[in-house]
């Protein structure tokens, strides 16, 4: 049977780092990569790497994967998918804002299709509905309070519609008494 070098190295690293606290672990990993000439590793460099928490049967320690979050929320439209992805990033990754690439990665991790060609249109439509805040920049999407409440009510579509319908309604002009009297004549 062939030896899995990655698994063997991972087990060795985990056993070495087990006695360190979180900050010490990060420094040790960064130092080891630096010594090997790899430099600092960011999460964007890890986008193609296999994720341990998404391996079937793996223990996730209570953390919900993007796929599990999307399955639980069951978004029906592209706008809803953007909102669910942004909320996932807020709750599980501690993000305040999300870029197009960050939302794309979450949606792909959830095994959903990401519509890159219509992203700008979908984001603007979501801003119009009040799901995302306006004025956060072209490449930055910040989920609004209404958007957070919307995602939190999912998968209950009726409750979610009520959250969005709480948006300000257009003012209607009142007819004055004189105009109403003229129309009756």
PDB file of C-alpha atoms in Angstrom:
ATOM      1  CA  UNK A   1       0.000   0.000   0.000  1.00  0.00           C
ATOM      2  CA  UNK A   2       1.336   3.459  -0.955  1.00  0.00           C
ATOM      3  CA  UNK A   3       2.366   5.778   1.835  1.00  0.00           C
ATOM      4  CA  UNK A   4       0.478   9.088   2.060  1.00  0.00           C
ATOM      5  CA  UNK A   5       3.251  11.651   2.615  1.00  0.00           C
ATOM      6  CA  UNK A   6       0.853  14.509   3.342  1.00  0.00           C
ATOM      7  CA  UNK A   7      -1.032  12.541   5.988  1.00  0.00           C
ATOM      8  CA  UNK A   8       2.198  11.400   7.615  1.00  0.00           C
ATOM      9  CA  UNK A   9       3.612  14.955   7.666  1.00  0.00           C
ATOM     10  CA  UNK A  10       0.326  16.374   9.006  1.00  0.00           C
ATOM     11  CA  UNK A  11       0.224  13.840  11.842  1.00  0.00           C
ATOM     12  CA  UNK A  12       3.838  14.624  12.719  1.00  0.00           C
ATOM     13  CA  UNK A  13       3.202  18.390  12.713  1.00  0.00           C
ATOM     14  CA  UNK A  14       0.021  18.075  14.785  1.00  0.00           C
ATOM     15  CA  UNK A  15       1.760  15.962  17.413  1.00  0.00           C
ATOM     16  CA  UNK A  16       4.581  18.529  17.598  1.00  0.00           C
ATOM     17  CA  UNK A  17       2.231  21.504  17.883  1.00  0.00           C
ATOM     18  CA  UNK A  18      -0.203  19.867  20.310  1.00  0.00           C
ATOM     19  CA  UNK A  19       1.493  21.196  23.455  1.00  0.00           C
ATOM     20  CA  UNK A  20       1.636  24.838  22.202  1.00  0.00           C
ATOM     21  CA  UNK A  21      -1.078  27.479  22.554  1.00  0.00           C
ATOM     22  CA  UNK A  22      -2.732  28.972  19.456  1.00  0.00           C
ATOM     23  CA  UNK A  23      -0.373  31.951  19.058  1.00  0.00           C
ATOM     24  CA  UNK A  24       2.715  29.783  19.512  1.00  0.00           C
ATOM     25  CA  UNK A  25       1.381  27.325  16.909  1.00  0.00           C
ATOM     26  CA  UNK A  26       0.932  30.081  14.335  1.00  0.00           C
ATOM     27  CA  UNK A  27       4.446  31.396  14.937  1.00  0.00           C
ATOM     28  CA  UNK A  28       5.945  27.891  14.736  1.00  0.00           C
ATOM     29  CA  UNK A  29       4.201  27.116  11.441  1.00  0.00           C
ATOM     30  CA  UNK A  30       5.178  30.493   9.945  1.00  0.00           C
ATOM     31  CA  UNK A  31       8.795  30.000  11.090  1.00  0.00           C
ATOM     32  CA  UNK A  32       8.935  26.494   9.600  1.00  0.00           C
ATOM     33  CA  UNK A  33       7.567  27.736   6.264  1.00  0.00           C
ATOM     34  CA  UNK A  34      10.030  30.609   6.295  1.00  0.00           C
ATOM     35  CA  UNK A  35      12.947  28.253   6.892  1.00  0.00           C
ATOM     36  CA  UNK A  36      11.759  26.102   3.976  1.00  0.00           C
ATOM     37  CA  UNK A  37      11.646  29.210   1.783  1.00  0.00           C
ATOM     38  CA  UNK A  38       7.866  29.220   1.404  1.00  0.00           C
ATOM     39  CA  UNK A  39       7.238  32.603   3.014  1.00  0.00           C
ATOM     40  CA  UNK A  40       4.025  33.537   4.774  1.00  0.00           C
ATOM     41  CA  UNK A  41       0.908  31.589   3.872  1.00  0.00           C
ATOM     42  CA  UNK A  42      -2.402  33.416   3.660  1.00  0.00           C
ATOM     43  CA  UNK A  43      -5.846  31.866   3.359  1.00  0.00           C
ATOM     44  CA  UNK A  44      -6.031  32.977  -0.286  1.00  0.00           C
ATOM     45  CA  UNK A  45      -3.036  30.713  -1.024  1.00  0.00           C
ATOM     46  CA  UNK A  46      -4.905  27.821   0.570  1.00  0.00           C
ATOM     47  CA  UNK A  47      -8.011  28.018  -1.660  1.00  0.00           C
ATOM     48  CA  UNK A  48      -7.090  24.863  -3.600  1.00  0.00           C
ATOM     49  CA  UNK A  49      -5.819  22.930  -0.607  1.00  0.00           C
ATOM     50  CA  UNK A  50      -8.016  20.161   0.797  1.00  0.00           C
ATOM     51  CA  UNK A  51      -9.934  21.205   3.876  1.00  0.00           C
ATOM     52  CA  UNK A  52      -9.883  18.831   6.799  1.00  0.00           C
ATOM     53  CA  UNK A  53     -13.275  19.941   8.121  1.00  0.00           C
ATOM     54  CA  UNK A  54     -14.956  18.972   4.824  1.00  0.00           C
ATOM     55  CA  UNK A  55     -13.570  15.456   4.703  1.00  0.00           C
ATOM     56  CA  UNK A  56     -16.380  12.911   5.126  1.00  0.00           C
ATOM     57  CA  UNK A  57     -16.367  11.560   8.646  1.00  0.00           C
ATOM     58  CA  UNK A  58     -13.922  14.155   9.959  1.00  0.00           C
ATOM     59  CA  UNK A  59     -14.513  15.680  13.358  1.00  0.00           C
ATOM     60  CA  UNK A  60     -15.194  19.388  12.901  1.00  0.00           C
ATOM     61  CA  UNK A  61     -15.301  20.330  16.557  1.00  0.00           C
ATOM     62  CA  UNK A  62     -18.776  21.800  16.206  1.00  0.00           C
ATOM     63  CA  UNK A  63     -17.823  24.186  13.391  1.00  0.00           C
ATOM     64  CA  UNK A  64     -20.292  24.222  10.537  1.00  0.00           C
ATOM     65  CA  UNK A  65     -18.928  23.951   7.008  1.00  0.00           C
ATOM     66  CA  UNK A  66     -20.118  26.271   4.255  1.00  0.00           C
ATOM     67  CA  UNK A  67     -22.039  23.389   2.668  1.00  0.00           C
ATOM     68  CA  UNK A  68     -23.824  22.573   5.915  1.00  0.00           C
ATOM     69  CA  UNK A  69     -24.661  26.263   6.445  1.00  0.00           C
ATOM     70  CA  UNK A  70     -26.058  26.614   2.911  1.00  0.00           C
ATOM     71  CA  UNK A  71     -28.017  23.370   3.239  1.00  0.00           C
ATOM     72  CA  UNK A  72     -29.532  24.608   6.499  1.00  0.00           C
ATOM     73  CA  UNK A  73     -30.425  28.060   5.087  1.00  0.00           C
ATOM     74  CA  UNK A  74     -31.518  26.827   1.623  1.00  0.00           C
ATOM     75  CA  UNK A  75     -31.163  30.109  -0.321  1.00  0.00           C
ATOM     76  CA  UNK A  76     -33.472  30.275  -3.352  1.00  0.00           C
ATOM     77  CA  UNK A  77     -31.909  33.053  -5.474  1.00  0.00           C
ATOM     78  CA  UNK A  78     -28.435  34.380  -6.308  1.00  0.00           C
ATOM     79  CA  UNK A  79     -29.081  37.412  -4.086  1.00  0.00           C
ATOM     80  CA  UNK A  80     -29.972  35.097  -1.216  1.00  0.00           C
ATOM     81  CA  UNK A  81     -26.815  33.049  -1.859  1.00  0.00           C
ATOM     82  CA  UNK A  82     -24.671  36.187  -1.584  1.00  0.00           C
ATOM     83  CA  UNK A  83     -26.359  37.087   1.701  1.00  0.00           C
ATOM     84  CA  UNK A  84     -25.932  33.567   3.112  1.00  0.00           C
ATOM     85  CA  UNK A  85     -22.269  33.523   2.067  1.00  0.00           C
ATOM     86  CA  UNK A  86     -21.641  36.891   3.731  1.00  0.00           C
ATOM     87  CA  UNK A  87     -23.415  35.751   6.915  1.00  0.00           C
ATOM     88  CA  UNK A  88     -21.387  32.543   6.968  1.00  0.00           C
ATOM     89  CA  UNK A  89     -18.208  34.621   6.763  1.00  0.00           C
ATOM     90  CA  UNK A  90     -19.431  36.834   9.620  1.00  0.00           C
ATOM     91  CA  UNK A  91     -20.411  33.994  11.924  1.00  0.00           C
ATOM     92  CA  UNK A  92     -17.696  31.441  11.203  1.00  0.00           C
ATOM     93  CA  UNK A  93     -14.730  33.432   9.904  1.00  0.00           C
ATOM     94  CA  UNK A  94     -15.135  36.677  11.871  1.00  0.00           C
ATOM     95  CA  UNK A  95     -15.331  38.851   8.745  1.00  0.00           C
ATOM     96  CA  UNK A  96     -17.014  42.267   8.697  1.00  0.00           C
ATOM     97  CA  UNK A  97     -16.893  42.733   4.933  1.00  0.00           C
ATOM     98  CA  UNK A  98     -16.542  40.379   1.991  1.00  0.00           C
ATOM     99  CA  UNK A  99     -14.962  40.768  -1.416  1.00  0.00           C
ATOM    100  CA  UNK A 100     -16.137  39.113  -4.611  1.00  0.00           C
ATOM    101  CA  UNK A 101     -13.392  36.483  -4.342  1.00  0.00           C
ATOM    102  CA  UNK A 102     -14.197  35.718  -0.701  1.00  0.00           C
ATOM    103  CA  UNK A 103     -17.899  35.286  -1.457  1.00  0.00           C
ATOM    104  CA  UNK A 104     -17.007  33.151  -4.494  1.00  0.00           C
ATOM    105  CA  UNK A 105     -14.884  30.854  -2.336  1.00  0.00           C
ATOM    106  CA  UNK A 106     -17.633  30.349   0.264  1.00  0.00           C
ATOM    107  CA  UNK A 107     -20.241  29.654  -2.419  1.00  0.00           C
ATOM    108  CA  UNK A 108     -17.911  27.186  -4.139  1.00  0.00           C
ATOM    109  CA  UNK A 109     -17.124  25.529  -0.788  1.00  0.00           C
ATOM    110  CA  UNK A 110     -20.884  25.114  -0.399  1.00  0.00           C
ATOM    111  CA  UNK A 111     -20.928  23.271  -3.743  1.00  0.00           C
ATOM    112  CA  UNK A 112     -23.057  25.940  -5.422  1.00  0.00           C
ATOM    113  CA  UNK A 113     -22.542  27.733  -8.717  1.00  0.00           C
ATOM    114  CA  UNK A 114     -21.119  31.246  -8.535  1.00  0.00           C
ATOM    115  CA  UNK A 115     -22.289  33.636 -11.267  1.00  0.00           C
ATOM    116  CA  UNK A 116     -19.207  35.831 -11.725  1.00  0.00           C
ATOM    117  CA  UNK A 117     -20.523  37.613 -14.818  1.00  0.00           C
ATOM    118  CA  UNK A 118     -23.604  38.939 -13.006  1.00  0.00           C
ATOM    119  CA  UNK A 119     -22.027  39.465  -9.584  1.00  0.00           C
ATOM    120  CA  UNK A 120     -22.114  43.288  -9.756  1.00  0.00           C
ATOM    121  CA  UNK A 121     -25.771  43.278 -10.856  1.00  0.00           C
ATOM    122  CA  UNK A 122     -26.773  40.797  -8.138  1.00  0.00           C
ATOM    123  CA  UNK A 123     -24.909  42.752  -5.456  1.00  0.00           C
ATOM    124  CA  UNK A 124     -26.559  46.027  -6.557  1.00  0.00           C
ATOM    125  CA  UNK A 125     -29.972  44.342  -6.497  1.00  0.00           C
ATOM    126  CA  UNK A 126     -29.241  43.049  -2.988  1.00  0.00           C
ATOM    127  CA  UNK A 127     -28.247  46.574  -1.925  1.00  0.00           C
ATOM    128  CA  UNK A 128     -31.484  47.936  -3.382  1.00  0.00           C
ATOM    129  CA  UNK A 129     -33.445  45.403  -1.310  1.00  0.00           C
ATOM    130  CA  UNK A 130     -31.536  46.504   1.788  1.00  0.00           C
ATOM    131  CA  UNK A 131     -29.684  43.214   2.288  1.00  0.00           C
ATOM    132  CA  UNK A 132     -26.240  44.827   1.887  1.00  0.00           C
ATOM    133  CA  UNK A 133     -25.174  48.322   2.963  1.00  0.00           C
ATOM    134  CA  UNK A 134     -24.620  50.973   0.324  1.00  0.00           C
ATOM    135  CA  UNK A 135     -21.430  52.999   0.096  1.00  0.00           C
ATOM    136  CA  UNK A 136     -19.041  50.226   1.086  1.00  0.00           C
ATOM    137  CA  UNK A 137     -17.039  50.329  -2.149  1.00  0.00           C
ATOM    138  CA  UNK A 138     -17.123  48.433  -5.398  1.00  0.00           C
ATOM    139  CA  UNK A 139     -15.361  45.323  -4.157  1.00  0.00           C
ATOM    140  CA  UNK A 140     -16.565  45.284  -0.572  1.00  0.00           C
ATOM    141  CA  UNK A 141     -19.924  43.932   0.512  1.00  0.00           C
ATOM    142  CA  UNK A 142     -21.130  44.526   4.069  1.00  0.00           C
ATOM    143  CA  UNK A 143     -24.251  42.711   5.183  1.00  0.00           C
ATOM    144  CA  UNK A 144     -26.803  45.131   6.641  1.00  0.00           C
ATOM    145  CA  UNK A 145     -28.754  44.583   9.844  1.00  0.00           C
ATOM    146  CA  UNK A 146     -31.783  43.712   7.704  1.00  0.00           C
ATOM    147  CA  UNK A 147     -29.625  41.282   5.718  1.00  0.00           C
ATOM    148  CA  UNK A 148     -28.425  39.585   8.899  1.00  0.00           C
ATOM    149  CA  UNK A 149     -32.003  39.216  10.119  1.00  0.00           C
ATOM    150  CA  UNK A 150     -33.035  37.930   6.697  1.00  0.00           C
ATOM    151  CA  UNK A 151     -30.417  35.155   6.692  1.00  0.00           C
ATOM    152  CA  UNK A 152     -31.109  34.311  10.338  1.00  0.00           C
ATOM    153  CA  UNK A 153     -34.782  33.639   9.525  1.00  0.00           C
ATOM    154  CA  UNK A 154     -33.979  31.285   6.654  1.00  0.00           C
ATOM    155  CA  UNK A 155     -35.055  28.614   5.666  1.00  0.00           C
ATOM    156  CA  UNK A 156     -38.481  29.994   6.676  1.00  0.00           C
ATOM    157  CA  UNK A 157     -39.263  31.844   3.428  1.00  0.00           C
ATOM    158  CA  UNK A 158     -42.399  33.553   4.784  1.00  0.00           C
ATOM    159  CA  UNK A 159     -40.542  35.031   7.761  1.00  0.00           C
ATOM    160  CA  UNK A 160     -37.692  36.066   5.458  1.00  0.00           C
ATOM    161  CA  UNK A 161     -40.138  37.903   3.174  1.00  0.00           C
ATOM    162  CA  UNK A 162     -41.532  39.756   6.178  1.00  0.00           C
ATOM    163  CA  UNK A 163     -38.041  40.913   7.146  1.00  0.00           C
ATOM    164  CA  UNK A 164     -37.481  42.316   3.657  1.00  0.00           C
ATOM    165  CA  UNK A 165     -40.957  43.826   3.388  1.00  0.00           C
ATOM    166  CA  UNK A 166     -40.212  45.988   6.427  1.00  0.00           C
ATOM    167  CA  UNK A 167     -38.336  48.266   4.044  1.00  0.00           C
ATOM    168  CA  UNK A 168     -39.552  51.850   3.714  1.00  0.00           C
ATOM    169  CA  UNK A 169     -42.480  52.185   1.378  1.00  0.00           C
ATOM    170  CA  UNK A 170     -42.818  54.939  -1.173  1.00  0.00           C
ATOM    171  CA  UNK A 171     -44.813  57.913  -0.018  1.00  0.00           C
ATOM    172  CA  UNK A 172     -48.163  58.402  -1.631  1.00  0.00           C
ATOM    173  CA  UNK A 173     -49.473  61.870  -2.179  1.00  0.00           C
ATOM    174  CA  UNK A 174     -52.505  62.764  -0.184  1.00  0.00           C
ATOM    175  CA  UNK A 175     -55.278  64.485  -1.931  1.00  0.00           C
ATOM    176  CA  UNK A 176     -56.208  67.804  -0.437  1.00  0.00           C
ATOM    177  CA  UNK A 177     -59.845  68.588   0.262  1.00  0.00           C
ATOM    178  CA  UNK A 178     -59.983  71.067  -2.626  1.00  0.00           C
ATOM    179  CA  UNK A 179     -58.672  68.546  -5.159  1.00  0.00           C
ATOM    180  CA  UNK A 180     -61.016  65.857  -3.890  1.00  0.00           C
ATOM    181  CA  UNK A 181     -63.951  68.318  -4.171  1.00  0.00           C
ATOM    182  CA  UNK A 182     -63.004  69.231  -7.751  1.00  0.00           C
ATOM    183  CA  UNK A 183     -62.916  65.602  -8.822  1.00  0.00           C
ATOM    184  CA  UNK A 184     -66.402  64.925  -7.480  1.00  0.00           C
ATOM    185  CA  UNK A 185     -67.903  67.800  -9.509  1.00  0.00           C
TER     186      UNK A 185
END
